[in-house]
Tab-separated table of C-alpha atoms in Angstrom:
chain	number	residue	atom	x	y	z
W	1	UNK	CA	0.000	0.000	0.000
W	2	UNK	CA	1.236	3.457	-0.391
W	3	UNK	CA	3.079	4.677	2.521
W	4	UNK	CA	3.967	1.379	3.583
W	5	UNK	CA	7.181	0.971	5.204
W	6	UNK	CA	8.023	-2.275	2.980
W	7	UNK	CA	8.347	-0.344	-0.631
W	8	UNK	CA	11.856	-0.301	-1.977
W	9	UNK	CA	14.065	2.837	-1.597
W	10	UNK	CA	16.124	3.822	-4.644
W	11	UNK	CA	19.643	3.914	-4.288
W	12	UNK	CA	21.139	7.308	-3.468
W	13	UNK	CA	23.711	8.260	-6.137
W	14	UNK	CA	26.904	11.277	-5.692
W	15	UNK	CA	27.458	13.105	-8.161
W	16	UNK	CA	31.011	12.154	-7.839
W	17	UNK	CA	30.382	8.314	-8.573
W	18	UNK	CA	28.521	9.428	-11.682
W	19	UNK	CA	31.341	11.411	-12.925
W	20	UNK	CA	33.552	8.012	-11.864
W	21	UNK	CA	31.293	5.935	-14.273
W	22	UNK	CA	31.200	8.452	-16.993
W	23	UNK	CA	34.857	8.641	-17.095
W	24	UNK	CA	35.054	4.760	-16.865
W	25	UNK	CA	32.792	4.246	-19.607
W	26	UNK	CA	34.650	7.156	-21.910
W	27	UNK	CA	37.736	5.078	-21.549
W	28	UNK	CA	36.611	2.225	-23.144
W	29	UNK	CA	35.882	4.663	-26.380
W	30	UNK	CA	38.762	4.819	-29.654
W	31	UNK	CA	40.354	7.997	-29.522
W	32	UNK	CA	38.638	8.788	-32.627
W	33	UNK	CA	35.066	9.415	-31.121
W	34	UNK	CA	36.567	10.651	-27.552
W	35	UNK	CA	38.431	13.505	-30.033
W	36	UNK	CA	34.531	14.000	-31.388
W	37	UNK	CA	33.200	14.138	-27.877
W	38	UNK	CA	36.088	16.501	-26.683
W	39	UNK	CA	35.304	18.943	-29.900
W	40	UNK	CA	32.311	19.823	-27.745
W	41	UNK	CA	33.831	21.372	-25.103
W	42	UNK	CA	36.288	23.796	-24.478
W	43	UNK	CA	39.932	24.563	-24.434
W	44	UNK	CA	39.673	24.204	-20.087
W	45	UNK	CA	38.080	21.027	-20.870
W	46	UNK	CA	41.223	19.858	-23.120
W	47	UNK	CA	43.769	20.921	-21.037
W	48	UNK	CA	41.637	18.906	-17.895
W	49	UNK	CA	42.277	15.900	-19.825
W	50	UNK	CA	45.017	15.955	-21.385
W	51	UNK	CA	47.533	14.275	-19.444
W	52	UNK	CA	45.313	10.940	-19.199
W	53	UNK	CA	43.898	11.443	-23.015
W	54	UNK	CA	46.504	13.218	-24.849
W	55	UNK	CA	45.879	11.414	-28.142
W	56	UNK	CA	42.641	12.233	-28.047
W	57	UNK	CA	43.006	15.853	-26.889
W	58	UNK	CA	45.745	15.922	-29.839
W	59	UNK	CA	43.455	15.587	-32.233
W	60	UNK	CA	40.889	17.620	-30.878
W	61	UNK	CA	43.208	20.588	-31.095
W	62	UNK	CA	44.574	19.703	-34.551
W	63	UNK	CA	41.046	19.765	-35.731
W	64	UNK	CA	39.861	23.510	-34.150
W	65	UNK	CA	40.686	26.281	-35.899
W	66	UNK	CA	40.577	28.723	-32.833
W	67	UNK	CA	42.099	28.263	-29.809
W	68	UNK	CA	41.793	30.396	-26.847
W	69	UNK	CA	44.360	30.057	-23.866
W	70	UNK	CA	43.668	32.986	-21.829
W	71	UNK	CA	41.477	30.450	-19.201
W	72	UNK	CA	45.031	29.317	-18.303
W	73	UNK	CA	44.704	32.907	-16.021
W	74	UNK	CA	42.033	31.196	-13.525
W	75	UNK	CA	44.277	28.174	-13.294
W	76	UNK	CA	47.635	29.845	-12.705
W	77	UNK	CA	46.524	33.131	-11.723
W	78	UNK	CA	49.497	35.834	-12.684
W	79	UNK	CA	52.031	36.089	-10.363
W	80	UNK	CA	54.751	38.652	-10.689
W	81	UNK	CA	57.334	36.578	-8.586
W	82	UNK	CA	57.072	34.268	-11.927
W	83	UNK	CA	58.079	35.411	-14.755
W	84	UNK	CA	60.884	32.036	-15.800
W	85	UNK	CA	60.208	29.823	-18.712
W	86	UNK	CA	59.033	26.996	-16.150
W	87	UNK	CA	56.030	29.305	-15.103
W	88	UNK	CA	52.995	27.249	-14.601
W	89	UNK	CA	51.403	29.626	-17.900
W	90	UNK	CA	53.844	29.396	-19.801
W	91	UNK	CA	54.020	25.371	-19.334
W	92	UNK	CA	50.827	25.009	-19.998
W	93	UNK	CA	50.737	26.446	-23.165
W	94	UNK	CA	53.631	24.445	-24.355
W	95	UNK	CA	51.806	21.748	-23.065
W	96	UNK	CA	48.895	22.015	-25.114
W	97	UNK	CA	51.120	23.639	-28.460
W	98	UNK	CA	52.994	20.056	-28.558
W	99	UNK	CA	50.415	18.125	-28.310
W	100	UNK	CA	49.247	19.780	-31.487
W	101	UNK	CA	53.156	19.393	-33.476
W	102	UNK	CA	52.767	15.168	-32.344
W	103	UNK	CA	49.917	14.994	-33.902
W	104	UNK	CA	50.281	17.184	-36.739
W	105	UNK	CA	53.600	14.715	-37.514
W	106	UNK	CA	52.079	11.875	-36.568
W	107	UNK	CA	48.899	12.663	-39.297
W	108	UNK	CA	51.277	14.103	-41.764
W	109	UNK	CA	48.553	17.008	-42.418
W	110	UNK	CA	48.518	20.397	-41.580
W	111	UNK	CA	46.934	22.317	-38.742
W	112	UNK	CA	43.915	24.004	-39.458
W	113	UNK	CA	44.693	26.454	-36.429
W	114	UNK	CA	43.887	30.019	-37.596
W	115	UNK	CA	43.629	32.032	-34.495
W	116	UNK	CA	45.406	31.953	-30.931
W	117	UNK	CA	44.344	34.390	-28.265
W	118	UNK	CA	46.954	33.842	-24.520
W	119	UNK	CA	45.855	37.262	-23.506
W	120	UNK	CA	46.511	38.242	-20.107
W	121	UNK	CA	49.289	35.637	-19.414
W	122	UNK	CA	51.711	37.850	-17.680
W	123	UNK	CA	54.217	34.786	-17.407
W	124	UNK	CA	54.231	33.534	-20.328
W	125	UNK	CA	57.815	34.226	-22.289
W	126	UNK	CA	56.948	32.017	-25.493
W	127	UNK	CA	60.074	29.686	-25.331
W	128	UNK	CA	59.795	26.190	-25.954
W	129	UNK	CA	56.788	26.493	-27.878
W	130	UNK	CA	56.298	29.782	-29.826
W	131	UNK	CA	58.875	29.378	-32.262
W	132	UNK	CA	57.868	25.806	-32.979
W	133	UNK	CA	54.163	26.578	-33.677
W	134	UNK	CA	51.832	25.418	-36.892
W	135	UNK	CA	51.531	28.637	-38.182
W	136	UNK	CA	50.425	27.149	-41.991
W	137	UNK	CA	46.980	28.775	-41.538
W	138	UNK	CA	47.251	31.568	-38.367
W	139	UNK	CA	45.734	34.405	-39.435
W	140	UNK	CA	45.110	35.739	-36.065
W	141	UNK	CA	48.023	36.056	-33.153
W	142	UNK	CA	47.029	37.932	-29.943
W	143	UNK	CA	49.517	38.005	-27.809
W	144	UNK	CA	48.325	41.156	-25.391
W	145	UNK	CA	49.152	41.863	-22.145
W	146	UNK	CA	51.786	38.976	-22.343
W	147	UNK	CA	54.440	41.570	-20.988
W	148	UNK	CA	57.190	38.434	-20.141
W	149	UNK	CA	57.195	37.621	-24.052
W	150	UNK	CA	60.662	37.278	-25.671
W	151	UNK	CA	60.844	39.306	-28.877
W	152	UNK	CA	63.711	36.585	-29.954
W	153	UNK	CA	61.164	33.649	-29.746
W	154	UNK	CA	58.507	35.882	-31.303
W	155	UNK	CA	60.674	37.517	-34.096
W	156	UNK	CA	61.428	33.319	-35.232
W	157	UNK	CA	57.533	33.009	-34.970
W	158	UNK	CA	57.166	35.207	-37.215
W	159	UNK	CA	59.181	34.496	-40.029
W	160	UNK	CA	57.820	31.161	-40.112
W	161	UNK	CA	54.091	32.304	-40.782
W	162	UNK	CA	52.796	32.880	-43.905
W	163	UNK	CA	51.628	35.473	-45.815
W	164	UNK	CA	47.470	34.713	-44.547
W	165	UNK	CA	48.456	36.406	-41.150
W	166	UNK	CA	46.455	39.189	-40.973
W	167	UNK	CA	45.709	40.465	-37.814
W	168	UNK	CA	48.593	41.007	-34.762
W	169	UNK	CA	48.110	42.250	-31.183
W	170	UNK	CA	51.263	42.697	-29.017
W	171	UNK	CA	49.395	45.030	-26.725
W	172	UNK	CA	51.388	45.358	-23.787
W	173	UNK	CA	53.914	43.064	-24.787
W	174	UNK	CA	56.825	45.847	-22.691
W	175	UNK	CA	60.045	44.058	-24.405
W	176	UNK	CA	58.566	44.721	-27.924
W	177	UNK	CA	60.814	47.164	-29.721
W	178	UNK	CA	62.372	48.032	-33.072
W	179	UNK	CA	64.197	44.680	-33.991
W	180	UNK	CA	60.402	43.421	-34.255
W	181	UNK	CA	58.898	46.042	-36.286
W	182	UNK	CA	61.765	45.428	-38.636
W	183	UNK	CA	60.536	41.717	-39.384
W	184	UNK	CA	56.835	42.651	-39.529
W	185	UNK	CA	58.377	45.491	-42.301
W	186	UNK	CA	59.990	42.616	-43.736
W	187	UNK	CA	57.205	39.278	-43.729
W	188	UNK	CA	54.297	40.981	-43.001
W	189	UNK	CA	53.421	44.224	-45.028
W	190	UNK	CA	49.447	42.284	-45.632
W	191	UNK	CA	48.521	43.107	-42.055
W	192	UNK	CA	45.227	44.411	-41.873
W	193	UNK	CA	45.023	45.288	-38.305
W	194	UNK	CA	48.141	45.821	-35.597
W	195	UNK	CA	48.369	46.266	-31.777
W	196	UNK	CA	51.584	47.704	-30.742
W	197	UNK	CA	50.078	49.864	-27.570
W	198	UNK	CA	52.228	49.475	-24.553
W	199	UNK	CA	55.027	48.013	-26.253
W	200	UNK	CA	58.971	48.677	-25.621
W	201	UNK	CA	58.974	53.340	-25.616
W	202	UNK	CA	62.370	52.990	-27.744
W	203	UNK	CA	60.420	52.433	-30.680
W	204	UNK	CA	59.564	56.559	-30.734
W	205	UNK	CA	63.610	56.936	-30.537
W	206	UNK	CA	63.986	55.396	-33.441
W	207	UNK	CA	60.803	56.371	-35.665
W	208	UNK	CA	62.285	56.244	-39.264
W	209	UNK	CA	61.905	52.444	-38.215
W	210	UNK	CA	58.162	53.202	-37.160
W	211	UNK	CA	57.221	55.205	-40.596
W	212	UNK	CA	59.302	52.740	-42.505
W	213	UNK	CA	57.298	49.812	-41.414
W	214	UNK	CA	54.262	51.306	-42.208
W	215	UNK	CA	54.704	52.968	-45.061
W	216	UNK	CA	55.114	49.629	-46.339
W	217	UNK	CA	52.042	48.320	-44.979
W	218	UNK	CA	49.506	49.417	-47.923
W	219	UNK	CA	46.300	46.993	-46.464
W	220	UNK	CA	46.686	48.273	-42.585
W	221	UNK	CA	43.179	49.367	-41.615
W	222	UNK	CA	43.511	49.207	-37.928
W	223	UNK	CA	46.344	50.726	-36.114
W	224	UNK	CA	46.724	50.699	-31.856
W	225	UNK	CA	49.869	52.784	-30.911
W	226	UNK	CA	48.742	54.170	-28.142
W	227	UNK	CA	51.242	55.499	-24.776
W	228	UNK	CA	54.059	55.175	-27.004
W	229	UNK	CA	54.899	58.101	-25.949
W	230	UNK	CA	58.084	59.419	-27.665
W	231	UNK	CA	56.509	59.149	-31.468
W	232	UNK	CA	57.267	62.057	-33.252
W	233	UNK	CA	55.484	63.666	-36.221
W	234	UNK	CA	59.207	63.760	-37.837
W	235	UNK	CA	58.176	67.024	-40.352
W	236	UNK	CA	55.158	64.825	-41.430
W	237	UNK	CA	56.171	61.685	-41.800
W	238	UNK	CA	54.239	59.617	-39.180
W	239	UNK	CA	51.131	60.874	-41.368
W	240	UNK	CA	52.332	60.178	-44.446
W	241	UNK	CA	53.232	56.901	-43.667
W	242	UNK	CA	49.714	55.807	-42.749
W	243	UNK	CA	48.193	53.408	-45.013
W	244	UNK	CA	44.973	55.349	-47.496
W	245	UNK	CA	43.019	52.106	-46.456
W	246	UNK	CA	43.016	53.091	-42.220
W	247	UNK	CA	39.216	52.938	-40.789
W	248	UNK	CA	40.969	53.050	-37.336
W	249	UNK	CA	43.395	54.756	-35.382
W	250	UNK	CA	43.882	54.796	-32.110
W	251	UNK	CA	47.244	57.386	-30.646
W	252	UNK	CA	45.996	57.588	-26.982
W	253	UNK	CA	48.693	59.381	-24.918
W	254	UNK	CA	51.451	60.064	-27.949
W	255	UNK	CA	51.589	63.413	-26.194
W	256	UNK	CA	54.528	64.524	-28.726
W	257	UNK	CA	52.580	64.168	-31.852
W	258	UNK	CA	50.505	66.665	-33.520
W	259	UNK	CA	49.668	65.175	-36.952
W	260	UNK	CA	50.916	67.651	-38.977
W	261	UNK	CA	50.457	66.648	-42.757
W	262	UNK	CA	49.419	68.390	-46.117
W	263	UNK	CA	46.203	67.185	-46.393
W	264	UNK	CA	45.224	69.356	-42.796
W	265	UNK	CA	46.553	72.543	-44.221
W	266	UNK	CA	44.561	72.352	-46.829
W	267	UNK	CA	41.632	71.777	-44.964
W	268	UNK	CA	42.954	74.529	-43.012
W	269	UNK	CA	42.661	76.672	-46.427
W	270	UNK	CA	39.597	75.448	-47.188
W	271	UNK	CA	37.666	76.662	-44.087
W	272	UNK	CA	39.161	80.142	-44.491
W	273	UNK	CA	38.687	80.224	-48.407
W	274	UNK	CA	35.158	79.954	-47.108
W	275	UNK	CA	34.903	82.545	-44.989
W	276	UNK	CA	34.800	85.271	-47.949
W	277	UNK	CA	31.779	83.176	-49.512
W	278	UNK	CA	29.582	83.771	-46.056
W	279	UNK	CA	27.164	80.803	-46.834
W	280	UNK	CA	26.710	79.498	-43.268
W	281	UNK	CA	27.997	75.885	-43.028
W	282	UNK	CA	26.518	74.614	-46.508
W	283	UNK	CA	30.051	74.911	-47.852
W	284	UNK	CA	30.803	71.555	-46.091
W	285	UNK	CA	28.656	69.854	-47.614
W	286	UNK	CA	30.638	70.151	-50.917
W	287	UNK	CA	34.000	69.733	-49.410
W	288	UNK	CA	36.683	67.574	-50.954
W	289	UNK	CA	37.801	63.812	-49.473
W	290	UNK	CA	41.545	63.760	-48.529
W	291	UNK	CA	43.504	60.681	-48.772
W	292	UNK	CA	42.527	59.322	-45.327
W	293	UNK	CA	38.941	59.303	-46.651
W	294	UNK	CA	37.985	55.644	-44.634
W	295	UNK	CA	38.690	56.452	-41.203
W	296	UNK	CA	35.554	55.572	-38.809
W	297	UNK	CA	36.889	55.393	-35.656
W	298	UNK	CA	39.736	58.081	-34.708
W	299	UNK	CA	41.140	58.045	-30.705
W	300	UNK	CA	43.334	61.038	-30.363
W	301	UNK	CA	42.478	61.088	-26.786
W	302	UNK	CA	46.027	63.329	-24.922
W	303	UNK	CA	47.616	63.473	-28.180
W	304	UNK	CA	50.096	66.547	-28.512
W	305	UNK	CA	51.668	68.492	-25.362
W	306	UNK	CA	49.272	70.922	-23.620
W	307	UNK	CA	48.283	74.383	-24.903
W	308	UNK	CA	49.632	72.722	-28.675
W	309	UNK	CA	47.879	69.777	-28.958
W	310	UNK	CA	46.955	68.736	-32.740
W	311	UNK	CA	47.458	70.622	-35.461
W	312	UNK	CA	45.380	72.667	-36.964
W	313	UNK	CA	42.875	71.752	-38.972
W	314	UNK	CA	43.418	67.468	-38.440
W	315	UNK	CA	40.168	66.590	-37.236
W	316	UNK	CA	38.762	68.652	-40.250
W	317	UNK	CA	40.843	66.605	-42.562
W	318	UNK	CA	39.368	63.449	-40.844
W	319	UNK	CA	36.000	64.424	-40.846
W	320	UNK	CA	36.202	65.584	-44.850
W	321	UNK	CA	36.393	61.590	-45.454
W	322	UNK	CA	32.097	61.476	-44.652
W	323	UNK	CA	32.556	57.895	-42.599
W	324	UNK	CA	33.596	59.012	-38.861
W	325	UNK	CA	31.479	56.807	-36.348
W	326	UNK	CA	33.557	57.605	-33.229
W	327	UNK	CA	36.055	60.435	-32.656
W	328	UNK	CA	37.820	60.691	-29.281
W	329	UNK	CA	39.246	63.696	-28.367
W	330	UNK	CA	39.669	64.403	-24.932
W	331	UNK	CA	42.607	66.671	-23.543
W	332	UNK	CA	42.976	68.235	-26.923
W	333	UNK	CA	43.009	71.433	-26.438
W	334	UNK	CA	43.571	73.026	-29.581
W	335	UNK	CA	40.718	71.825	-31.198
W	336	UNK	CA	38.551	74.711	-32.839
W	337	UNK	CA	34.897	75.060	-33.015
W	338	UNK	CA	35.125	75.447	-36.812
W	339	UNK	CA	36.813	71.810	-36.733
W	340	UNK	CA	33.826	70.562	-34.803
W	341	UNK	CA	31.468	72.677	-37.102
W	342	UNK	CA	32.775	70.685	-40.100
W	343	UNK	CA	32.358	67.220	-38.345
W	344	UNK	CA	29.124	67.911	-37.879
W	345	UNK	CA	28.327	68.549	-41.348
W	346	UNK	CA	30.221	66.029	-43.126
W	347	UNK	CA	29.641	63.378	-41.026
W	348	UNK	CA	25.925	64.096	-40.223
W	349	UNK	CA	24.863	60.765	-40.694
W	350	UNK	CA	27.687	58.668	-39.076
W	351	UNK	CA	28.953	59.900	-36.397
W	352	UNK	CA	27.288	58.161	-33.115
W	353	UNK	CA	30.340	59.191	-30.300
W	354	UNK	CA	32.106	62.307	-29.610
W	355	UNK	CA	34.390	62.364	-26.789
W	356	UNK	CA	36.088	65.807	-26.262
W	357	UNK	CA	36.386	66.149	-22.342
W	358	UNK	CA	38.865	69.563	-21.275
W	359	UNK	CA	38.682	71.001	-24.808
W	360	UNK	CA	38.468	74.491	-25.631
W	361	UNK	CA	34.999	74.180	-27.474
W	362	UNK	CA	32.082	76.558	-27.014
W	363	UNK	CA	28.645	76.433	-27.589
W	364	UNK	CA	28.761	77.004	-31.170
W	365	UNK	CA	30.636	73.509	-31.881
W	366	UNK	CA	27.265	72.091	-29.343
W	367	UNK	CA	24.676	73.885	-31.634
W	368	UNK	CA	26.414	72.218	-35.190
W	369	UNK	CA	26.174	69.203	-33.657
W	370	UNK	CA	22.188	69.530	-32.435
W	371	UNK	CA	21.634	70.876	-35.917
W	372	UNK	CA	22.817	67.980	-38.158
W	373	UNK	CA	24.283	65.273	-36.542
W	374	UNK	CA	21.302	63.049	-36.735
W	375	UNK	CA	22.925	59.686	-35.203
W	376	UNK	CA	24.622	61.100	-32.372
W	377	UNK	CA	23.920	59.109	-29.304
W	378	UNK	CA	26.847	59.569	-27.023
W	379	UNK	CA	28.633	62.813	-26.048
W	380	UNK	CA	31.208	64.428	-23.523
W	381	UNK	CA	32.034	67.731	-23.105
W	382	UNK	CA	32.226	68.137	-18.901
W	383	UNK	CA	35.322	70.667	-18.278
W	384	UNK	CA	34.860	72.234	-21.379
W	385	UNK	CA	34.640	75.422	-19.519
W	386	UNK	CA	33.438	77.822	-22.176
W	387	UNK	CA	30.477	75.836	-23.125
W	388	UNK	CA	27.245	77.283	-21.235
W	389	UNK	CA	23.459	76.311	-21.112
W	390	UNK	CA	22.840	77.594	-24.540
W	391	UNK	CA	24.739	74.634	-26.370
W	392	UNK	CA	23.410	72.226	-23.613
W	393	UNK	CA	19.773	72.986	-24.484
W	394	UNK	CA	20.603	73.504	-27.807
W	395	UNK	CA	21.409	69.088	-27.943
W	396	UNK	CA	18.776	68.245	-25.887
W	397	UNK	CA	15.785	70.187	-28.404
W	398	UNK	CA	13.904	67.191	-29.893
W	399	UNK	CA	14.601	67.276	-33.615
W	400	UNK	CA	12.947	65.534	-36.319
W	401	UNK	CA	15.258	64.797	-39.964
W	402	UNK	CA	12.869	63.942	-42.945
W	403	UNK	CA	13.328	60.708	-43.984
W	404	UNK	CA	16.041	59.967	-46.564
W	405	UNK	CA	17.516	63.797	-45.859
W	406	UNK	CA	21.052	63.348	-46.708
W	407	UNK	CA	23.419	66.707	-44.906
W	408	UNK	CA	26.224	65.766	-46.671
W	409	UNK	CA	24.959	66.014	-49.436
């Protein structure tokens, strides 16, 4: 009956014997369909078993074509008392990158590894396993915030990899300097995006290096130097140098730069050619597209020493290109409110961000932006000191832009 004290009980079960019998039972599987079971998981779950499954966690790798090892961080937290090649992170990941050269040998085929990502790993120094890596199909090498990397190990890693790399971060990577930029000049002038932010500061002693390596680099559209402090404009060069195909550009904190190049003098000259015609702002509208025409993202952010700051006339030049989505211009105090005027104009139905904390903008740059920026979602101006309630009000008047109304046009 039901309550009765005679029924049978069913056995109670830990979850720790079911893991037992799982992992018994997985055993007994070919490596083959333990690789296909492994593919499900994730790199944490690889590296869990690879000591007592390493073929089948060989394969498994071999087979992905991204691999990220910045997990490795919860496991061997970073530790600045260890920064040797025996680290625990930098073990690891030699750990796991030979597993993948035994069973690329042992197949015969190639890896079909296209990206790595060990962000974050403070420890790890790349020897004993950077140098030797499958690099037949890598199109993708982040390496940030690795600050213990040897540029030796790295400089070998790159010479071995092909011509399909495309994208580089060395973020942070402190012993980065000029001996690497040389070999990126030299194997690498494809690269679409770079990271070199943080890197080694004697790569601004030496910037003929710098403008050399980029004036090579004819696809870059993505380019990170920033706190590399000591870049110089060199009478132009840096500018010159930069690829006609850049959509982004981040110089946060290159505090001796000031952009100077042709293209904003004449933007310069445009703006005051303009000021005989007296037709408002429409003029923009009609203004030519400089060579940097593509940028969409610019981060200028502390760029140029204080009371200098950019030159005159740069963000114009920018902004004459019609594609700006997110300008950054914070500490720049030399930034004029006819600049801002023509971003607002020519970019009228792009730009969503504008960043210009402690500029020297007033409320007329605020009312050009109210008036035709029709995207704008996101904006800083606190300690900009000479803008008042006027331009404030002016951006928060509800505005209404006929549909298919084109400003830039």
């Amino acid at each position: 009956s039901q309550g009765s004290s005679n029924s049978p009980s069913l056995p109670v079960v830990s979850n720790k014997q079911v893991r037992q019998d799982m992992l018994e039972q997985f055993e007994t599987l070919e490596s083959d369909l333990q690789s296909h079971i492994l593919s499900f998981g994730t790199e944490a779950d690889l590296w869990y078993h690879s000591t007592k499954f390493p073929e089948a966690v060989a394969k498994t790798i071999s087979s992905k074509s991204v691999i990220n090892l910045s997990f490795l961080q919860i496991l061997f937290p970073n530790d600045i008392q260890q920064r040797a090649d025996n680290s625990p992170q930098n073990t690891a990941v030699a750990k796991l990158v030979h597993l993948l050269i035994q069973e690329e040998s042992n197949s015969r085929s190639s890896s079909n590894l296209k990206y790595l990502e060990c962000s974050s790993l403070r420890s790890v120094s790349g020897r004993g396993w950077l140098d030797q890596l499958p690099t037949s199909s890598l199109q993708t090498l982040d390496m940030s915030g690795c600050s213990e990397l040897d540029p030796t190990v790295l400089i070998d890693c790159l010479k071995c990899t092909g011509s399909q790399l495309k994208h580089l971060n060395l973020t942070g990577c402190t012993k980065v300097s000029n001996p690497v930029l040389v070999v990126i000049e030299e194997y690498h002038p494809q690269l679409e995006s770079l990271w070199l932010g943080g890197c080694s500061q004697t790569i601004g002693r030496a910037p003929f290096q710098l403008h050399a390596m980029l004036k090579k680099m004819s696809k870059l559209k993505h380019l990170d130097l920033q706190m590399l402090n000591r870049i110089t404009d060199d009478e132009g060069r840096f500018m010159d140098s930069l690829s006609s195909s850049m959509e982004s550009l981040n110089l946060t904190g290159c505090k001796e730069l000031r952009l100077n190049c042709r293209g904003a003098q004449e933007a310069t000259a445009y703006y005051l050619q303009s000021l005989s015609h007296r037709t408002g702002l429409d003029h923009w509208k009609t203004a030519p597209t400089f060579r940097h025409g593509k940028m969409m993202h610019l981060v200028l952010d502390l760029v140029g020493l204080p009371r200098t700051g950019l030159w005159r006339g740069v963000l114009a030049y920018f902004a004459m290109g019609r594609q700006l989505r997110e300008v950054h211009l914070s500490g720049c105090e030399n930034i004029h409110d006819w600049e801002v005027e023509a971003l607002a104009v020519t970019c009228a139905r792009t730009l969503t961000c504008l960043q210009m904390r402690a500029c020297r903008i007033s409320d007329v740059s605020l009312k050009a932006l109210a008036t035709y920026c029709q995207v704008l979602g996101e904006i800083d101006v606190s300690a900009c000191f000479r803008v008042g309630d006027e331009g404030v009000m002016a951006l928060c008047e509800p505005r209404r832009f006929p549909i298919g109304e084109d400003n830039n046009k």
